[in-house]
C-alpha positions as protocol buffer text, in pm:
chain_id: "A"
residue {
  index: 1
  type: MET
  ca { x: -5 y: 7 z: -29 }
}
residue {
  index: 2
  type: GLU
  ca { x: 98 y: 325 z: -84 }
}
residue {
  index: 3
  type: ILE
  ca { x: 19 y: 671 z: 100 }
}
residue {
  index: 4
  type: ILE
  ca { x: 50 y: 1038 z: -85 }
}
residue {
  index: 5
  type: TYR
  ca { x: -28 y: 1337 z: 81 }
}
residue {
  index: 6
  type: GLU
  ca { x: -183 y: 1594 z: -117 }
}
residue {
  index: 7
  type: ASN
  ca { x: -271 y: 2024 z: 37 }
}
residue {
  index: 8
  type: ALA
  ca { x: -631 y: 2052 z: -99 }
}
residue {
  index: 9
  type: SER
  ca { x: -597 y: 2425 z: 125 }
}
residue {
  index: 10
  type: SER
  ca { x: -379 y: 2560 z: 407 }
}
residue {
  index: 11
  type: GLN
  ca { x: -709 y: 2435 z: 632 }
}
residue {
  index: 12
  type: ALA
  ca { x: -779 y: 2189 z: 539 }
}
residue {
  index: 13
  type: ARG
  ca { x: -554 y: 1762 z: 402 }
}
residue {
  index: 14
  type: MET
  ca { x: -586 y: 1459 z: 218 }
}
residue {
  index: 15
  type: ALA
  ca { x: -425 y: 1147 z: 222 }
}
residue {
  index: 16
  type: THR
  ca { x: -468 y: 922 z: -121 }
}
residue {
  index: 17
  type: LEU
  ca { x: -432 y: 541 z: 7 }
}
residue {
  index: 18
  type: GLN
  ca { x: -284 y: 337 z: -265 }
}
residue {
  index: 19
  type: LEU
  ca { x: -387 y: 19 z: -279 }
}
residue {
  index: 20
  type: LEU
  ca { x: -249 y: -320 z: -549 }
}
residue {
  index: 21
  type: LYS
  ca { x: -476 y: -624 z: -584 }
}
residue {
  index: 22
  type: GLY
  ca { x: -463 y: -822 z: -293 }
}
residue {
  index: 23
  type: GLU
  ca { x: -426 y: -544 z: -38 }
}
residue {
  index: 24
  type: ALA
  ca { x: -769 y: -404 z: 156 }
}
residue {
  index: 25
  type: VAL
  ca { x: -709 y: -164 z: 466 }
}
residue {
  index: 26
  type: HIS
  ca { x: -1000 y: -165 z: 776 }
}
residue {
  index: 27
  type: VAL
  ca { x: -1184 y: 200 z: 750 }
}
residue {
  index: 28
  type: LEU
  ca { x: -1306 y: 281 z: 1151 }
}
residue {
  index: 29
  type: HIS
  ca { x: -1382 y: 620 z: 1022 }
}
residue {
  index: 30
  type: PRO
  ca { x: -1555 y: 564 z: 702 }
}
residue {
  index: 31
  type: ASN
  ca { x: -1703 y: 956 z: 720 }
}
residue {
  index: 32
  type: GLN
  ca { x: -1340 y: 990 z: 613 }
}
residue {
  index: 33
  type: ILE
  ca { x: -1292 y: 840 z: 291 }
}
residue {
  index: 34
  type: VAL
  ca { x: -1432 y: 1107 z: 45 }
}
residue {
  index: 35
  type: ALA
  ca { x: -1393 y: 963 z: -290 }
}
residue {
  index: 36
  type: PHE
  ca { x: -1297 y: 554 z: -409 }
}
residue {
  index: 37
  type: GLN
  ca { x: -1158 y: 506 z: -705 }
}
residue {
  index: 38
  type: GLY
  ca { x: -1254 y: 71 z: -786 }
}
residue {
  index: 39
  type: ARG
  ca { x: -1532 y: -118 z: -803 }
}
residue {
  index: 40
  type: PRO
  ca { x: -1820 y: -77 z: -591 }
}
residue {
  index: 41
  type: GLU
  ca { x: -1779 y: -470 z: -446 }
}
residue {
  index: 42
  type: GLN
  ca { x: -1488 y: -381 z: -326 }
}
residue {
  index: 43
  type: ARG
  ca { x: -1558 y: -177 z: -29 }
}
residue {
  index: 44
  type: GLU
  ca { x: -1769 y: -340 z: 250 }
}
residue {
  index: 45
  type: ASP
  ca { x: -1931 y: -234 z: 572 }
}
residue {
  index: 46
  type: ALA
  ca { x: -1948 y: -394 z: 878 }
}
residue {
  index: 47
  type: LEU
  ca { x: -2157 y: -325 z: 1164 }
}
residue {
  index: 48
  type: MET
  ca { x: -1822 y: -305 z: 1454 }
}
residue {
  index: 49
  type: LYS
  ca { x: -1825 y: -558 z: 1707 }
}
residue {
  index: 50
  type: LEU
  ca { x: -1946 y: -427 z: 2080 }
}
residue {
  index: 51
  type: PRO
  ca { x: -1687 y: -347 z: 2237 }
}
residue {
  index: 52
  type: SER
  ca { x: -1551 y: -116 z: 1902 }
}
residue {
  index: 53
  type: MET
  ca { x: -1876 y: 60 z: 1881 }
}
residue {
  index: 54
  type: TYR
  ca { x: -1752 y: 219 z: 2246 }
}
residue {
  index: 55
  type: ARG
  ca { x: -1414 y: 341 z: 2260 }
}
residue {
  index: 56
  type: LYS
  ca { x: -1483 y: 490 z: 1834 }
}
residue {
  index: 57
  type: LYS
  ca { x: -1860 y: 589 z: 1928 }
}
residue {
  index: 58
  type: ARG
  ca { x: -1961 y: 439 z: 1584 }
}
residue {
  index: 59
  type: LEU
  ca { x: -2133 y: 136 z: 1477 }
}
residue {
  index: 60
  type: ILE
  ca { x: -1978 y: 44 z: 1123 }
}
residue {
  index: 61
  type: GLN
  ca { x: -1656 y: 67 z: 936 }
}
residue {
  index: 62
  type: SER
  ca { x: -1523 y: -28 z: 569 }
}
residue {
  index: 63
  type: ARG
  ca { x: -1319 y: -307 z: 475 }
}
residue {
  index: 64
  type: ILE
  ca { x: -1146 y: -211 z: 110 }
}
residue {
  index: 65
  type: LEU
  ca { x: -980 y: -471 z: -126 }
}
residue {
  index: 66
  type: GLY
  ca { x: -747 y: -358 z: -369 }
}
residue {
  index: 67
  type: PRO
  ca { x: -713 y: -250 z: -661 }
}
residue {
  index: 68
  type: GLY
  ca { x: -806 y: 114 z: -634 }
}
residue {
  index: 69
  type: ARG
  ca { x: -732 y: 447 z: -455 }
}
residue {
  index: 70
  type: VAL
  ca { x: -971 y: 571 z: -119 }
}
residue {
  index: 71
  type: LEU
  ca { x: -940 y: 922 z: -78 }
}
residue {
  index: 72
  type: MET
  ca { x: -904 y: 1027 z: 303 }
}
residue {
  index: 73
  type: GLY
  ca { x: -1004 y: 1371 z: 480 }
}
residue {
  index: 74
  type: LEU
  ca { x: -782 y: 1445 z: 686 }
}
residue {
  index: 75
  type: PRO
  ca { x: -968 y: 1733 z: 980 }
}
residue {
  index: 76
  type: GLU
  ca { x: -831 y: 2130 z: 1009 }
}
residue {
  index: 77
  type: ALA
  ca { x: -507 y: 2076 z: 1195 }
}
residue {
  index: 78
  type: TYR
  ca { x: -506 y: 1675 z: 1193 }
}
residue {
  index: 79
  type: SER
  ca { x: -235 y: 1438 z: 1074 }
}
residue {
  index: 80
  type: LEU
  ca { x: -215 y: 1071 z: 900 }
}
residue {
  index: 81
  type: ALA
  ca { x: 50 y: 927 z: 1106 }
}
residue {
  index: 82
  type: VAL
  ca { x: 148 y: 542 z: 953 }
}
residue {
  index: 83
  type: VAL
  ca { x: 304 y: 395 z: 1192 }
}
residue {
  index: 84
  type: PRO
  ca { x: 433 y: 20 z: 1076 }
}
residue {
  index: 85
  type: LEU
  ca { x: 358 y: -261 z: 1288 }
}
residue {
  index: 86
  type: GLU
  ca { x: 581 y: -540 z: 1334 }
}
residue {
  index: 87
  type: ALA
  ca { x: 445 y: -889 z: 1533 }
}
residue {
  index: 88
  type: GLU
  ca { x: 724 y: -863 z: 1815 }
}
residue {
  index: 89
  type: ASP
  ca { x: 566 y: -437 z: 1854 }
}
residue {
  index: 90
  type: ASP
  ca { x: 413 y: -405 z: 2227 }
}
residue {
  index: 91
  type: LEU
  ca { x: 269 y: -38 z: 2183 }
}
residue {
  index: 92
  type: LEU
  ca { x: -44 y: -17 z: 2364 }
}
residue {
  index: 93
  type: PHE
  ca { x: -278 y: 280 z: 2203 }
}
residue {
  index: 94
  type: GLU
  ca { x: -562 y: 540 z: 2214 }
}
residue {
  index: 95
  type: PHE
  ca { x: -791 y: 317 z: 2022 }
}
residue {
  index: 96
  type: ARG
  ca { x: -996 y: 733 z: 1952 }
}
residue {
  index: 97
  type: HIS
  ca { x: -669 y: 783 z: 1704 }
}
residue {
  index: 98
  type: VAL
  ca { x: -722 y: 450 z: 1495 }
}
residue {
  index: 99
  type: LEU
  ca { x: -811 y: 589 z: 1138 }
}
residue {
  index: 100
  type: PHE
  ca { x: -716 y: 268 z: 946 }
}
residue {
  index: 101
  type: TYR
  ca { x: -553 y: -61 z: 952 }
}
residue {
  index: 102
  type: THR
  ca { x: -469 y: -320 z: 731 }
}
residue {
  index: 103
  type: GLU
  ca { x: -558 y: -672 z: 659 }
}
residue {
  index: 104
  type: GLY
  ca { x: -391 y: -887 z: 868 }
}
residue {
  index: 105
  type: VAL
  ca { x: -293 y: -601 z: 1152 }
}
residue {
  index: 106
  type: THR
  ca { x: -522 y: -824 z: 1452 }
}
residue {
  index: 107
  type: PHE
  ca { x: -509 y: -635 z: 1817 }
}
residue {
  index: 108
  type: THR
  ca { x: -594 y: -739 z: 2174 }
}
residue {
  index: 109
  type: THR
  ca { x: -750 y: -555 z: 2505 }
}
residue {
  index: 110
  type: HIS
  ca { x: -533 y: -441 z: 2730 }
}
residue {
  index: 111
  type: LEU
  ca { x: -790 y: -316 z: 3043 }
}
residue {
  index: 112
  type: GLN
  ca { x: -681 y: 35 z: 3264 }
}
residue {
  index: 113
  type: SER
  ca { x: -704 y: 34 z: 3590 }
}
residue {
  index: 114
  type: VAL
  ca { x: -998 y: 150 z: 3764 }
}
residue {
  index: 115
  type: LYS
  ca { x: -844 y: 503 z: 3901 }
}
residue {
  index: 116
  type: ASN
  ca { x: -641 y: 527 z: 3556 }
}
residue {
  index: 117
  type: THR
  ca { x: -1021 y: 475 z: 3399 }
}
residue {
  index: 118
  type: LEU
  ca { x: -1176 y: 731 z: 3582 }
}
residue {
  index: 119
  type: ILE
  ca { x: -919 y: 973 z: 3464 }
}
residue {
  index: 120
  type: THR
  ca { x: -875 y: 908 z: 3106 }
}
residue {
  index: 121
  type: GLN
  ca { x: -1245 y: 797 z: 3036 }
}
residue {
  index: 122
  type: ASP
  ca { x: -1097 y: 554 z: 2867 }
}
residue {
  index: 123
  type: LEU
  ca { x: -1117 y: 149 z: 2977 }
}
residue {
  index: 124
  type: VAL
  ca { x: -955 y: 0 z: 2715 }
}
residue {
  index: 125
  type: LYS
  ca { x: -590 y: -22 z: 2560 }
}
residue {
  index: 126
  type: MET
  ca { x: -550 y: -145 z: 2215 }
}
residue {
  index: 127
  type: GLN
  ca { x: -267 y: -341 z: 2121 }
}
residue {
  index: 128
  type: PHE
  ca { x: -189 y: -431 z: 1767 }
}
residue {
  index: 129
  type: HIS
  ca { x: -1 y: -734 z: 1643 }
}
residue {
  index: 130
  type: GLY
  ca { x: 159 y: -705 z: 1279 }
}
residue {
  index: 131
  type: PRO
  ca { x: 338 y: -787 z: 999 }
}
residue {
  index: 132
  type: GLY
  ca { x: 100 y: -471 z: 888 }
}
residue {
  index: 133
  type: SER
  ca { x: 20 y: -57 z: 845 }
}
residue {
  index: 134
  type: LEU
  ca { x: -178 y: 153 z: 1075 }
}
residue {
  index: 135
  type: GLY
  ca { x: -280 y: 474 z: 1009 }
}
residue {
  index: 136
  type: LEU
  ca { x: -339 y: 758 z: 1365 }
}
residue {
  index: 137
  type: LEU
  ca { x: -601 y: 1053 z: 1314 }
}
residue {
  index: 138
  type: THR
  ca { x: -333 y: 1290 z: 1616 }
}
residue {
  index: 139
  type: ALA
  ca { x: -315 y: 1650 z: 1649 }
}
residue {
  index: 140
  type: GLY
  ca { x: -28 y: 1772 z: 1422 }
}
residue {
  index: 141
  type: PRO
  ca { x: 212 y: 1531 z: 1333 }
}
residue {
  index: 142
  type: ILE
  ca { x: 301 y: 1272 z: 1587 }
}
residue {
  index: 143
  type: HIS
  ca { x: 590 y: 1248 z: 1790 }
}
residue {
  index: 144
  type: HIS
  ca { x: 846 y: 988 z: 1853 }
}
residue {
  index: 145
  type: MET
  ca { x: 1044 y: 1045 z: 2195 }
}
residue {
  index: 146
  type: ALA
  ca { x: 1282 y: 753 z: 2394 }
}
residue {
  index: 147
  type: LEU
  ca { x: 1194 y: 619 z: 2750 }
}
residue {
  index: 148
  type: ASP
  ca { x: 1438 y: 591 z: 3049 }
}
residue {
  index: 149
  type: ALA
  ca { x: 1421 y: 294 z: 3341 }
}
residue {
  index: 150
  type: VAL
  ca { x: 1479 y: 584 z: 3605 }
}
residue {
  index: 151
  type: GLU
  ca { x: 1452 y: 920 z: 3459 }
}
residue {
  index: 152
  type: PRO
  ca { x: 1035 y: 904 z: 3480 }
}
residue {
  index: 153
  type: LEU
  ca { x: 892 y: 1120 z: 3109 }
}
residue {
  index: 154
  type: TYR
  ca { x: 595 y: 1340 z: 3213 }
}
residue {
  index: 155
  type: VAL
  ca { x: 332 y: 1283 z: 2916 }
}
residue {
  index: 156
  type: ASP
  ca { x: 9 y: 1490 z: 2870 }
}
residue {
  index: 157
  type: VAL
  ca { x: -316 y: 1233 z: 2922 }
}
residue {
  index: 158
  type: SER
  ca { x: -407 y: 1378 z: 2597 }
}
residue {
  index: 159
  type: CYS
  ca { x: -97 y: 1390 z: 2432 }
}
residue {
  index: 160
  type: LEU
  ca { x: -40 y: 1023 z: 2453 }
}
residue {
  index: 161
  type: VAL
  ca { x: -117 y: 793 z: 2144 }
}
residue {
  index: 162
  type: ALA
  ca { x: 79 y: 532 z: 2241 }
}
residue {
  index: 163
  type: TYR
  ca { x: 326 y: 423 z: 2485 }
}
residue {
  index: 164
  type: PRO
  ca { x: 506 y: -30 z: 2557 }
}
residue {
  index: 165
  type: ARG
  ca { x: 284 y: -234 z: 2693 }
}
residue {
  index: 166
  type: GLN
  ca { x: 590 y: -307 z: 2982 }
}
residue {
  index: 167
  type: ALA
  ca { x: 671 y: 22 z: 3072 }
}
residue {
  index: 168
  type: LYS
  ca { x: 592 y: 146 z: 3419 }
}
residue {
  index: 169
  type: LEU
  ca { x: 265 y: 439 z: 3427 }
}
residue {
  index: 170
  type: ARG
  ca { x: 138 y: 660 z: 3732 }
}
residue {
  index: 171
  type: LEU
  ca { x: -130 y: 993 z: 3645 }
}
residue {
  index: 172
  type: CYS
  ca { x: 64 y: 1235 z: 3895 }
}
residue {
  index: 173
  type: VAL
  ca { x: 120 y: 1642 z: 3785 }
}
residue {
  index: 174
  type: TYR
  ca { x: 427 y: 1823 z: 3848 }
}
residue {
  index: 175
  type: GLY
  ca { x: 608 y: 2138 z: 3971 }
}
residue {
  index: 176
  type: ASN
  ca { x: 572 y: 2378 z: 4198 }
}
residue {
  index: 177
  type: THR
  ca { x: 204 y: 2438 z: 4408 }
}
residue {
  index: 178
  type: LEU
  ca { x: 123 y: 2659 z: 4143 }
}
residue {
  index: 179
  type: ALA
  ca { x: 244 y: 2462 z: 3808 }
}
residue {
  index: 180
  type: SER
  ca { x: 16 y: 2128 z: 4009 }
}
residue {
  index: 181
  type: GLN
  ca { x: -250 y: 2305 z: 4041 }
}
residue {
  index: 182
  type: HIS
  ca { x: -260 y: 2489 z: 3678 }
}
residue {
  index: 183
  type: MET
  ca { x: -260 y: 2122 z: 3486 }
}
residue {
  index: 184
  type: ASN
  ca { x: -418 y: 1912 z: 3340 }
}
residue {
  index: 185
  type: TYR
  ca { x: -347 y: 1580 z: 3491 }
}
residue {
  index: 186
  type: HIS
  ca { x: 5 y: 1366 z: 3334 }
}
residue {
  index: 187
  type: TRP
  ca { x: 165 y: 1011 z: 3302 }
}
residue {
  index: 188
  type: GLU
  ca { x: 442 y: 995 z: 3467 }
}
residue {
  index: 189
  type: ILE
  ca { x: 684 y: 709 z: 3280 }
}
residue {
  index: 190
  type: THR
  ca { x: 935 y: 529 z: 3272 }
}
residue {
  index: 191
  type: GLY
  ca { x: 1121 y: 220 z: 3097 }
}
residue {
  index: 192
  type: HIS
  ca { x: 1175 y: 79 z: 2787 }
}
residue {
  index: 193
  type: GLY
  ca { x: 1134 y: 203 z: 2465 }
}
residue {
  index: 194
  type: HIS
  ca { x: 968 y: 516 z: 2281 }
}
residue {
  index: 195
  type: VAL
  ca { x: 609 y: 652 z: 2303 }
}
residue {
  index: 196
  type: LEU
  ca { x: 383 y: 844 z: 2043 }
}
residue {
  index: 197
  type: MET
  ca { x: 239 y: 1127 z: 2156 }
}
residue {
  index: 198
  type: GLN
  ca { x: 43 y: 1397 z: 1964 }
}
residue {
  index: 199
  type: PRO
  ca { x: 196 y: 1767 z: 2032 }
}
residue {
  index: 200
  type: CYS
  ca { x: -99 y: 2025 z: 1997 }
}
residue {
  index: 201
  type: LYS
  ca { x: -437 y: 1935 z: 2202 }
}
residue {
  index: 202
  type: PRO
  ca { x: -754 y: 1751 z: 2061 }
}
residue {
  index: 203
  type: ASP
  ca { x: -951 y: 2024 z: 1896 }
}
residue {
  index: 204
  type: PRO
  ca { x: -1264 y: 2069 z: 2001 }
}
residue {
  index: 205
  type: LYS
  ca { x: -1412 y: 2057 z: 1699 }
}
residue {
  index: 206
  type: LEU
  ca { x: -1279 y: 1667 z: 1639 }
}
residue {
  index: 207
  type: ASP
  ca { x: -1434 y: 1569 z: 1972 }
}
residue {
  index: 208
  type: GLU
  ca { x: -1730 y: 1671 z: 1868 }
}
residue {
  index: 209
  type: HIS
  ca { x: -1669 y: 1447 z: 1654 }
}
residue {
  index: 210
  type: MET
  ca { x: -1539 y: 1188 z: 1820 }
}
residue {
  index: 211
  type: LYS
  ca { x: -1863 y: 1262 z: 2098 }
}
residue {
  index: 212
  type: ALA
  ca { x: -2016 y: 1005 z: 2221 }
}
residue {
  index: 213
  type: ASP
  ca { x: -2404 y: 1005 z: 2120 }
}
residue {
  index: 214
  type: SER
  ca { x: -2710 y: 828 z: 2248 }
}
residue {
  index: 215
  type: LEU
  ca { x: -2721 y: 473 z: 2112 }
}
residue {
  index: 216
  type: LEU
  ca { x: -3064 y: 559 z: 1900 }
}
residue {
  index: 217
  type: ARG
  ca { x: -2999 y: 845 z: 1709 }
}
residue {
  index: 218
  type: ARG
  ca { x: -2624 y: 660 z: 1581 }
}
residue {
  index: 219
  type: ILE
  ca { x: -2808 y: 323 z: 1500 }
}
residue {
  index: 220
  type: ALA
  ca { x: -3050 y: 582 z: 1303 }
}
residue {
  index: 221
  type: ARG
  ca { x: -2802 y: 807 z: 1059 }
}
residue {
  index: 222
  type: GLU
  ca { x: -2604 y: 541 z: 983 }
}
residue {
  index: 223
  type: VAL
  ca { x: -2804 y: 246 z: 919 }
}
residue {
  index: 224
  type: LEU
  ca { x: -3091 y: 416 z: 753 }
}
residue {
  index: 225
  type: PRO
  ca { x: -3056 y: 489 z: 401 }
}
residue {
  index: 226
  type: PHE
  ca { x: -2906 y: 884 z: 351 }
}
residue {
  index: 227
  type: GLY
  ca { x: -2937 y: 889 z: 816 }
}
residue {
  index: 228
  type: GLY
  ca { x: -2644 y: 1087 z: 800 }
}
residue {
  index: 229
  type: VAL
  ca { x: -2772 y: 1363 z: 586 }
}
residue {
  index: 230
  type: PHE
  ca { x: -3158 y: 1393 z: 725 }
}
residue {
  index: 231
  type: ILE
  ca { x: -3069 y: 1275 z: 1095 }
}
residue {
  index: 232
  type: LYS
  ca { x: -2838 y: 1613 z: 1288 }
}
């Protein structure tokens, strides 16, 4: 699979996924598909499994089979990062950032502690297993940063995208009293490997896209013909 980035304007960007014969990609945000060039039967939409429905706040995902071209729209101020996956990779991802994954990639779930769930509003982390590729939608270009086994790295909870499974995490604030009273919760992380971060705080405009909606309204919007047009 080849990915071509296109600057549509100063406010919006697009990325084209070029799929060869035998290749396939699973898109978890089908509304970001702007255009598709190929045979109609090469797109297959299906209901997500219930845990994925909860985490993605969506009901439908798409499987696109090659050969063909898929034009993906990237929301304002957001970037697409493609992360290669190997079978031995141990990174745990925030599932909401996953825009697509290639055929053959599998994933397992890992439950957070009750305290961490209450702070981050996210019960489950996802570990993806390759070989394959993962497409991540992040606020700004994704950044890799190495971990140290002794000296902790402090990362804003809203900016952490992925971290090694064996890393040690603790929710905290840091600095003097004034600093700790006026900052968001941070992850104190030690261990080996590297973390993936988005350098910008999430944009409220995209948050509306990821917010929970009533189950009945989501079903009507995504299942009924033209539901996305008539049901707001």
